Coordinates of C-alpha atoms and ligand atoms in Angstrom, one line a residue:
X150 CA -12.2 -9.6 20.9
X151 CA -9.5 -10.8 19.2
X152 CA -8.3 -9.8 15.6
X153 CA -7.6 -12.8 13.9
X154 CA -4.1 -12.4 12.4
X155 CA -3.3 -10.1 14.5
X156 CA 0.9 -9.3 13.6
X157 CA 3.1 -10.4 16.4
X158 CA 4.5 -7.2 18.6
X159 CA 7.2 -5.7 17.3
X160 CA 9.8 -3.8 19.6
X161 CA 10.6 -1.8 16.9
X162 CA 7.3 -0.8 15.5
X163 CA 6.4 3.2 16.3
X164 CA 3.2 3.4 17.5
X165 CA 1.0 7.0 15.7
X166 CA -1.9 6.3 18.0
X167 CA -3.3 9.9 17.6
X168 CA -2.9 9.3 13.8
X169 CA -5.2 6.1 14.6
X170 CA -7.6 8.7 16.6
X171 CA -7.9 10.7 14.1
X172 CA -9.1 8.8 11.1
X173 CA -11.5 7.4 13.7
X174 CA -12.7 10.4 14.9
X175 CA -13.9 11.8 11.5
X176 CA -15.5 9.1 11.3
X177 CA -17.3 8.8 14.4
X178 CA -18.7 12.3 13.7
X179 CA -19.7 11.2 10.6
X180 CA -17.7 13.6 8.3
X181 CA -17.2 11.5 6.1
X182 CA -17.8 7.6 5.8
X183 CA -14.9 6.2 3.7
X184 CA -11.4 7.9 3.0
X185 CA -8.8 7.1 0.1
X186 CA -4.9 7.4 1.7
X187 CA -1.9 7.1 -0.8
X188 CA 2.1 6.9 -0.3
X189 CA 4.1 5.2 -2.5
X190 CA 5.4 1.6 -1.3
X191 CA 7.3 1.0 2.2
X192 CA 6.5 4.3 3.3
X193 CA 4.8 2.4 6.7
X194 CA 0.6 2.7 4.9
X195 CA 0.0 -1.3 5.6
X196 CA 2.3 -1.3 9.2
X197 CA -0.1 1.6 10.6
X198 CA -3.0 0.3 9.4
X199 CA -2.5 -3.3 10.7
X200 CA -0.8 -2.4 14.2
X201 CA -2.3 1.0 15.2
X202 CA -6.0 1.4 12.9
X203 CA -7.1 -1.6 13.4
X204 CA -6.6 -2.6 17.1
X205 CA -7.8 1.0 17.9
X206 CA -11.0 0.4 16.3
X207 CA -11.4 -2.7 18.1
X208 CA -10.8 -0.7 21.2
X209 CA -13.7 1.8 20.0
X210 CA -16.0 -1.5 19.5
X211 CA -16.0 -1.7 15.6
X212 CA -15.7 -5.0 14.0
X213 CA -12.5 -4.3 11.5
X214 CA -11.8 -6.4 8.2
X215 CA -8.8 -6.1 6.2
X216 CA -7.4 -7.2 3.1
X217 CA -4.7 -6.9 1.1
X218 CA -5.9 -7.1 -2.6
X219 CA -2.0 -6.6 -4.1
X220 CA -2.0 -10.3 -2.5
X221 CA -5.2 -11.2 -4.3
X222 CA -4.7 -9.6 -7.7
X223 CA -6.7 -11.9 -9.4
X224 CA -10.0 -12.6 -6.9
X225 CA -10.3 -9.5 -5.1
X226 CA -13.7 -10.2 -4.5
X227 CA -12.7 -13.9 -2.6
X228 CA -10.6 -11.7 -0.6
X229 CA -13.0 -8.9 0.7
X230 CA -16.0 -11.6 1.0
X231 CA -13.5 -13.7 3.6
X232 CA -12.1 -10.7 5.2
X233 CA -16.0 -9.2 5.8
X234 CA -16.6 -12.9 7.1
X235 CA -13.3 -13.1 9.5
X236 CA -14.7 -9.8 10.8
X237 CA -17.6 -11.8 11.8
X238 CA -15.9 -15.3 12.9
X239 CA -17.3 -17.8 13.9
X240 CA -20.8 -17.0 12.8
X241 CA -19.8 -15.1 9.6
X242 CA -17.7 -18.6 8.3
X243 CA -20.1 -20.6 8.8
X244 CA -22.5 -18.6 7.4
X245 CA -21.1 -18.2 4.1
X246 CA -20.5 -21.7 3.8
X247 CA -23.9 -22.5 4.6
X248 CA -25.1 -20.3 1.8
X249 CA -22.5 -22.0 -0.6
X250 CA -24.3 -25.3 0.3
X251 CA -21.0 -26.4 2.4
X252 CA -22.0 -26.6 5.6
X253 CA -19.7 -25.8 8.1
X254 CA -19.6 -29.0 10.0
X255 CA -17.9 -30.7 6.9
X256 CA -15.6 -28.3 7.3
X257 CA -14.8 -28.2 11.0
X258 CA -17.5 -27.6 13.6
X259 CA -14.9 -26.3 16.4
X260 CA -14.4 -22.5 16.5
X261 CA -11.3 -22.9 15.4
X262 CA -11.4 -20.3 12.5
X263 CA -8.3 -20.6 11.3
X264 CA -8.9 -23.8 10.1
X265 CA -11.9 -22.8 8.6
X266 CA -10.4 -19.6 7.2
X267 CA -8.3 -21.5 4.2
X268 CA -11.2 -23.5 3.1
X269 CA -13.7 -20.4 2.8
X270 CA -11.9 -18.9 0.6
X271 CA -10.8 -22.4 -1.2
X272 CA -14.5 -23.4 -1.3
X273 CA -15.4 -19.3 -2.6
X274 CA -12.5 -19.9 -5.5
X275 CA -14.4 -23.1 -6.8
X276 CA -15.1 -22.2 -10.6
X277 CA -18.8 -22.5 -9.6
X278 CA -18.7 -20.6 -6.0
X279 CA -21.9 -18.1 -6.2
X280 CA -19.6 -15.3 -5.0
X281 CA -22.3 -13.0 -5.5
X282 CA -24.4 -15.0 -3.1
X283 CA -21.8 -14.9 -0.8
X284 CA -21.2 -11.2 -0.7
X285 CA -25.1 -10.8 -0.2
X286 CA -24.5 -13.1 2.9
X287 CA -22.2 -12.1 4.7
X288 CA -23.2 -8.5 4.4
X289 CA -26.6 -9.8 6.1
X290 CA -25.1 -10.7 8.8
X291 CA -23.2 -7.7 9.2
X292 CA -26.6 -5.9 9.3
X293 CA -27.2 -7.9 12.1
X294 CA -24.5 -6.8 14.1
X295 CA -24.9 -3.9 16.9
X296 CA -21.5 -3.0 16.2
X297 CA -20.2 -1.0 13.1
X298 CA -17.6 -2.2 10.8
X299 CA -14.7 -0.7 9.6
X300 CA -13.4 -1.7 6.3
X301 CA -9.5 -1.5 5.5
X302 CA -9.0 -2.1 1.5
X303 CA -5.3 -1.9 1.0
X304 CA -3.9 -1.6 -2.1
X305 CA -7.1 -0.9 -3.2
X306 CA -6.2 0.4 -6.8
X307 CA -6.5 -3.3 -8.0
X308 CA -10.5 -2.8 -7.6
X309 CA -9.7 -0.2 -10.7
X310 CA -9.0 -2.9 -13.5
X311 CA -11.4 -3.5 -16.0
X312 CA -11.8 -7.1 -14.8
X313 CA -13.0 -6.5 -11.7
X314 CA -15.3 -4.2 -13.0
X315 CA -18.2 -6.0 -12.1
X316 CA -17.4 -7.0 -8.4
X317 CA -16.6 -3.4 -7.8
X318 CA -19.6 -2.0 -8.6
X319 CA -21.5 -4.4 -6.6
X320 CA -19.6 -3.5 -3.8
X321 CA -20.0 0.1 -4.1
X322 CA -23.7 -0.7 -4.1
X323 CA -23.8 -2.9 -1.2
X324 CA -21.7 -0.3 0.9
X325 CA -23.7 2.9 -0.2
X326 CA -26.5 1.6 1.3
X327 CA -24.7 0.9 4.3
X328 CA -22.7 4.4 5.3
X329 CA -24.6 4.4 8.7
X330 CA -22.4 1.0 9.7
X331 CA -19.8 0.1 7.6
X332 CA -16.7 2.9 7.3
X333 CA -14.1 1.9 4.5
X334 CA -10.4 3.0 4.4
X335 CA -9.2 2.6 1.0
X336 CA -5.2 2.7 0.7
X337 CA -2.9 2.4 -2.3
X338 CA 0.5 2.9 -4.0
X339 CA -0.3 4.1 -6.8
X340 CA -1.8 7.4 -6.9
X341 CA -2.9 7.8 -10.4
X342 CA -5.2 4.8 -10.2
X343 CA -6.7 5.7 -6.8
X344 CA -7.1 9.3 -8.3
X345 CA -9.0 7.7 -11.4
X346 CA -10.7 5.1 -9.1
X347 CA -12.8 8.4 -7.1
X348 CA -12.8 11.0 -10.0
X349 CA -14.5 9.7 -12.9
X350 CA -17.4 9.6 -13.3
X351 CA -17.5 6.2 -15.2
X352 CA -15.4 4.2 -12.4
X353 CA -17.7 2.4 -9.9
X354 CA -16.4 4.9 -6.9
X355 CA -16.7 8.0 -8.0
X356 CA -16.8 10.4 -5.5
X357 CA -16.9 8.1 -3.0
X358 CA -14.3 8.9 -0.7
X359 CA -11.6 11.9 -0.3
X360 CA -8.0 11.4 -1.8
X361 CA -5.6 12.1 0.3
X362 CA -2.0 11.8 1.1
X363 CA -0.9 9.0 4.2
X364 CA 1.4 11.1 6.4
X365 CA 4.5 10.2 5.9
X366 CA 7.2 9.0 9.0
X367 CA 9.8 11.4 10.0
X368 CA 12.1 12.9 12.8
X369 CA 9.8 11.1 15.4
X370 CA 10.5 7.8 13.6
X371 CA 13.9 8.3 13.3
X372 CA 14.3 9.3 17.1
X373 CA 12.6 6.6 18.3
X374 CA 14.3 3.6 16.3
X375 CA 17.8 5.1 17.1
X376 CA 17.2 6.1 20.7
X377 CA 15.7 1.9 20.6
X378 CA 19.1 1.3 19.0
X379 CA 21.0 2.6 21.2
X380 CA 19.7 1.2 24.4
X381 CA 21.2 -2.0 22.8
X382 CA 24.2 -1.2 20.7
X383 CA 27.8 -0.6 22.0
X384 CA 28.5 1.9 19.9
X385 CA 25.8 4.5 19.9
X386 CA 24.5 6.3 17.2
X387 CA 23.6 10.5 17.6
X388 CA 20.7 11.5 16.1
X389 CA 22.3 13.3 13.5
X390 CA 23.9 10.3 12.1
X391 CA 20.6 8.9 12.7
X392 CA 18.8 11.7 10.6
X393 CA 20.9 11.6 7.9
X394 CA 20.7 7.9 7.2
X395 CA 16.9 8.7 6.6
X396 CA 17.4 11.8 4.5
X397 CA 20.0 9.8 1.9
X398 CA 17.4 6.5 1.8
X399 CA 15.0 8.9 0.9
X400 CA 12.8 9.0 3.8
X401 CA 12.0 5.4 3.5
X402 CA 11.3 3.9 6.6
X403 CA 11.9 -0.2 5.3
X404 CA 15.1 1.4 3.8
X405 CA 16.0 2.8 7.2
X406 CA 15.1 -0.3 9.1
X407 CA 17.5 -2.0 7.1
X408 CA 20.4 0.6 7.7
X409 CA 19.5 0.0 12.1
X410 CA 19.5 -4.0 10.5
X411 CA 23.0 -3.6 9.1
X412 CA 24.8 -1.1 11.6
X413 CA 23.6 -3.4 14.5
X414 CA 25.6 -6.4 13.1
X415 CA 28.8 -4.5 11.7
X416 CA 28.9 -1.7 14.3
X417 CA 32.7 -1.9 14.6
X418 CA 32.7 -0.6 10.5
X419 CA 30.3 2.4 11.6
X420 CA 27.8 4.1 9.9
X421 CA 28.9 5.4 6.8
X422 CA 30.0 1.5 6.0
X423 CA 26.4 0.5 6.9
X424 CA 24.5 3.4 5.0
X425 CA 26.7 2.4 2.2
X426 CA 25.7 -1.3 2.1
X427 CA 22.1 -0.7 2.5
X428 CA 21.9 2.2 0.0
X429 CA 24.4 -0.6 -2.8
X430 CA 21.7 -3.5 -1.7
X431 CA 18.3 -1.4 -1.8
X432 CA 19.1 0.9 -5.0
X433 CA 20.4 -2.0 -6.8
X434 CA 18.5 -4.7 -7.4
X435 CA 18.0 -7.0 -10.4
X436 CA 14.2 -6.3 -9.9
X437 CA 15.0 -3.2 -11.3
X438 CA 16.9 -4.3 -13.9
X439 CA 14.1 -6.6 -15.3
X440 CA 11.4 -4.1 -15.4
X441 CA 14.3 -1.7 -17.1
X442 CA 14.8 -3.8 -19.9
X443 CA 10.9 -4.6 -20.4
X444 CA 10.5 -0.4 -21.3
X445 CA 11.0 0.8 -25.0
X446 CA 13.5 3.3 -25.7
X447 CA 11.3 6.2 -25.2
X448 CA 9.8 5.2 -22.3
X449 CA 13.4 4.6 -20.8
X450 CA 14.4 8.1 -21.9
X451 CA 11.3 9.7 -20.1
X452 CA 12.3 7.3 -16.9
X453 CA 15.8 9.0 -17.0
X454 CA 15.0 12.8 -17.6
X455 CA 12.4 11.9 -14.3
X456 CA 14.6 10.5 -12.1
X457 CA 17.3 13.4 -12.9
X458 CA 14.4 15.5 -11.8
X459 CA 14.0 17.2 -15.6
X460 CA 10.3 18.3 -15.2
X461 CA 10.2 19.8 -18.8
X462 CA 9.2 16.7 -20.8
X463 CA 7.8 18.4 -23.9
X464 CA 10.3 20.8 -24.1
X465 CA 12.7 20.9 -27.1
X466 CA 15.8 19.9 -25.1
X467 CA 13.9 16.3 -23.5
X468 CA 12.7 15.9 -27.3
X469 CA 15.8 16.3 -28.2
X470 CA 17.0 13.3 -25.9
X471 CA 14.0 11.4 -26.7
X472 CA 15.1 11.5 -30.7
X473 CA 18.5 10.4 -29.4
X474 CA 17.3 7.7 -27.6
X475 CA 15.0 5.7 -30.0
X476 CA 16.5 7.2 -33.1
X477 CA 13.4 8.4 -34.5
X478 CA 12.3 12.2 -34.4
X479 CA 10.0 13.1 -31.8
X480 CA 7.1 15.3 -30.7
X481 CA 5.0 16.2 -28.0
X482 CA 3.0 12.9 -28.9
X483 CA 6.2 10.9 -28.3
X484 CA 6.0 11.9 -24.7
X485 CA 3.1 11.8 -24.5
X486 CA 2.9 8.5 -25.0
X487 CA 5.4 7.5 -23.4
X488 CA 4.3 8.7 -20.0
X489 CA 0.7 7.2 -20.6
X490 CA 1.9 4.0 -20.9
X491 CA 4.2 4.5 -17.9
X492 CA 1.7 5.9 -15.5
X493 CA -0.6 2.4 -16.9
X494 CA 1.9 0.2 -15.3
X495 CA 2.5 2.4 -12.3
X496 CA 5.9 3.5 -12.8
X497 CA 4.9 6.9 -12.6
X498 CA 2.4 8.9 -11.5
X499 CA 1.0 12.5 -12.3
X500 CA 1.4 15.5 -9.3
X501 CA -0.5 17.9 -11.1
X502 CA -0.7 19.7 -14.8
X503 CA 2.8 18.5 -16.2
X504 CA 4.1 17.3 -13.2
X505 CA 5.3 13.8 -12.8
X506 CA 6.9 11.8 -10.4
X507 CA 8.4 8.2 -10.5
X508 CA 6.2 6.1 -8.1
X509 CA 9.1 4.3 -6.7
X510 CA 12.0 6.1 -5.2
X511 CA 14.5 3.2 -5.0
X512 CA 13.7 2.8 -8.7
X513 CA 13.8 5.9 -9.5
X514 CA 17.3 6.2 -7.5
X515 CA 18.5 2.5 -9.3
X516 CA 18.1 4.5 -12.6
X517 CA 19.7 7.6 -11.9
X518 CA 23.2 5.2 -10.9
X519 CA 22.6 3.4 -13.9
X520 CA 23.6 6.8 -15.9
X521 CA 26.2 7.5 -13.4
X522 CA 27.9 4.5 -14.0
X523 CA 26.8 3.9 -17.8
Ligands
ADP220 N1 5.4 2.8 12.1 C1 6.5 2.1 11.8 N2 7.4 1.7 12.7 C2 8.5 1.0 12.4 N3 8.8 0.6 11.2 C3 7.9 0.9 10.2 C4 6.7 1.6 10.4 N4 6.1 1.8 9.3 C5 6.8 1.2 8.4 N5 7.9 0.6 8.9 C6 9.0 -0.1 8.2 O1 8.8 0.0 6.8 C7 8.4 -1.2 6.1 C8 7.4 -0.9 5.0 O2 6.2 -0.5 5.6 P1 4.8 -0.9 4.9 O3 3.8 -0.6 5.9 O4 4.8 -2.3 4.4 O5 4.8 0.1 3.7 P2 3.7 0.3 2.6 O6 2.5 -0.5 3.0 O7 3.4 1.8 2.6 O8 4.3 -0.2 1.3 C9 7.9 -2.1 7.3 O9 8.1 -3.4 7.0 C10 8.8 -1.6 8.4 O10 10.1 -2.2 8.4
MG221 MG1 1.6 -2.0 2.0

């Protein structure tokens, strides 16, 4: 069977199939029936899921359905109903539709899904769509499958917001009673919110799946995109050159791909040129800038004293800069406060007792140049 958007092969894409095994193998011993995985953004979470989780659970006969609910901030529910459905096309379509009182043939009786695909979840975002209904449908005819699912929620934090409340805990229900058949890999950026989304006890999955870090890409990585490189550049790069690229964009794969991007186009200006240019176009953006000037004072002065890697935040010397900052004296409250309301909008995220991180390197790196050149 075929996986419906299945991402065009990419030459340059490093395969982790034993990564793949692994998550499958837990599961097919029944460990554990659903798993949480966190890494901040572009560290490779949504390219290993699509091209190696997925088409090796095909290959061990599950159904798979995925969706990407960052894309779908707003209907996360429309998204997981039509990915659970996709995971059943054609039957699972049609269906739905039939239990939204659209028949299918109005839509398009051939088996082409695709078609199909856009006005599912059209007809499921009609004001009036009995979404509910819909879930209860489709997960039906999952029951009536002989194979098992598996269930790939990425950027799954978005479940977490009060206004999806209500869909959440309907889906917890529906897949509780379903552990047996239907294994769930929740992923997210934002650790704080997937933390909160399995450890209290008043979110809708609590305790429902084990927190843990995505392993992150390294030498391996590295090795095999320059040795690929190589075999089609004039003027080779050594491994060293390669490894260093990686270590000063922060270990960031997209960051790195983008260095490979550059170097293969200017190779005559060499390495340093093209780490340079990547590292002035990924650190730099006006992105950054935006969000920057949408933080207070304080919040900006906790941002800085993070990125510089000062982990002391209620200490009397950060206080002190804190006063300095918003001209106002300040307490432990002040950053307190501050860091609530930056680990709310996912700028940073909390390690452990007094220990916080920014979530996104290259902002955290596009403010640290700001006070260098400032
Ligand atoms: N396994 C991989 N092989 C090659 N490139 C990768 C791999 N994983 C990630 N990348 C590069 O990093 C980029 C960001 O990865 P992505 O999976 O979107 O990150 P995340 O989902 O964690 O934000 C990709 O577009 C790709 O360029
Ligand atoms: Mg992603």
């Amino acid at each position: 069977m075929k996986l419906l958007d299945t991402p065009a092969p990419d030459p340059w894409h490093f395969a982790r199939p034993e990564l793949a095994e692994g998550y499958l193998q837990a599961f097919g011993l029944k460990l554990s029936s659903a798993r949480g995985l966190f890494a901040r953004r572009r560290m490779g979470k949504t390219e290993f899921l699509r091209r190696d989780l997925l088409p090796a659970a095909l290959e061990h006969g599950y159904l798979v359905a995925y969706t990407n609910l960052w894309d779908n901030r707003s209907s996360p529910d429309v998204a997981l109903i039509a990915a659970l459905s996709d995971a059943l096309a054609p039957q699972g379509v049609k269906a739905v539709l039939t239990k939204l009182g659209k028949p299918v043939r109005k839509i398009k009786a051939s088996a082409k899904v695709a078609g199909a695909e856009g006005s599912l979840e059209a007809e499921l975002g009609a004001a009036d769509a009995d979404r509910a209904g819909a879930l209860r449908e489709v997960l039906r005819q999952l029951d009536r499958q002989k194979k098992p699912l598996l269930l790939v929620i990425d950027e799954a934090q978005v479940l977490a917001r009060a206004e999806h409340a209500d869909f959440a805990h309907a889906l917890r229900a529906a897949l509780d009673i379903r552990k047996e058949r239907i294994k769930v890999i929740f992923a997210g950026s934002s650790e704080t919110t997937l933390r909160e989304m399995f450890a209290r006890a008043s979110e809708p999955f609590y305790n429902w799946a084990a927190l843990e870090p995505f392993p992150l890409l390294g030498d391996e990585f590295v090795a095999f995109t320059i040795k690929l490189m190589n075999s089609m550049a004039r003027h080779r790069l050594t491994l060293a050159q390669g490894r260093l690229a990686f270590e000063e964009l922060h270990r960031t794969p997209e960051f790195f791909k983008r260095f490979v991007e550059r170097y293969m186009l200017y190779q005559p200006q060499g390495d340093a040129a093209a780490l340079a240019h990547t590292k002035a176009s990924v650190f730099s953006d006006d992105h950054f800038l935006r969000q920057w000037s949408e933080l207070n004072r304080a919040d900006q002065a906790v941002m800085t004293m993070l990125a510089r890697g000062e982990t002391d935040l209620h200490g009397t010397a950060s206080l002190g800069k804190l006063a300095a900052a918003t001209g106002k004296s300040a307490t432990k409250n002040t950053a307190a406060h501050a860091l609530r309301r930056l680990q709310a909008q996912n700028f940073v995220t909390r390690l452990g007792m007094g220990d916080y991180r920014i979530e996104d390197e290259a902002f955290a790196e596009w403010v640290r140049r700001r006070k260098e050149t400032s």
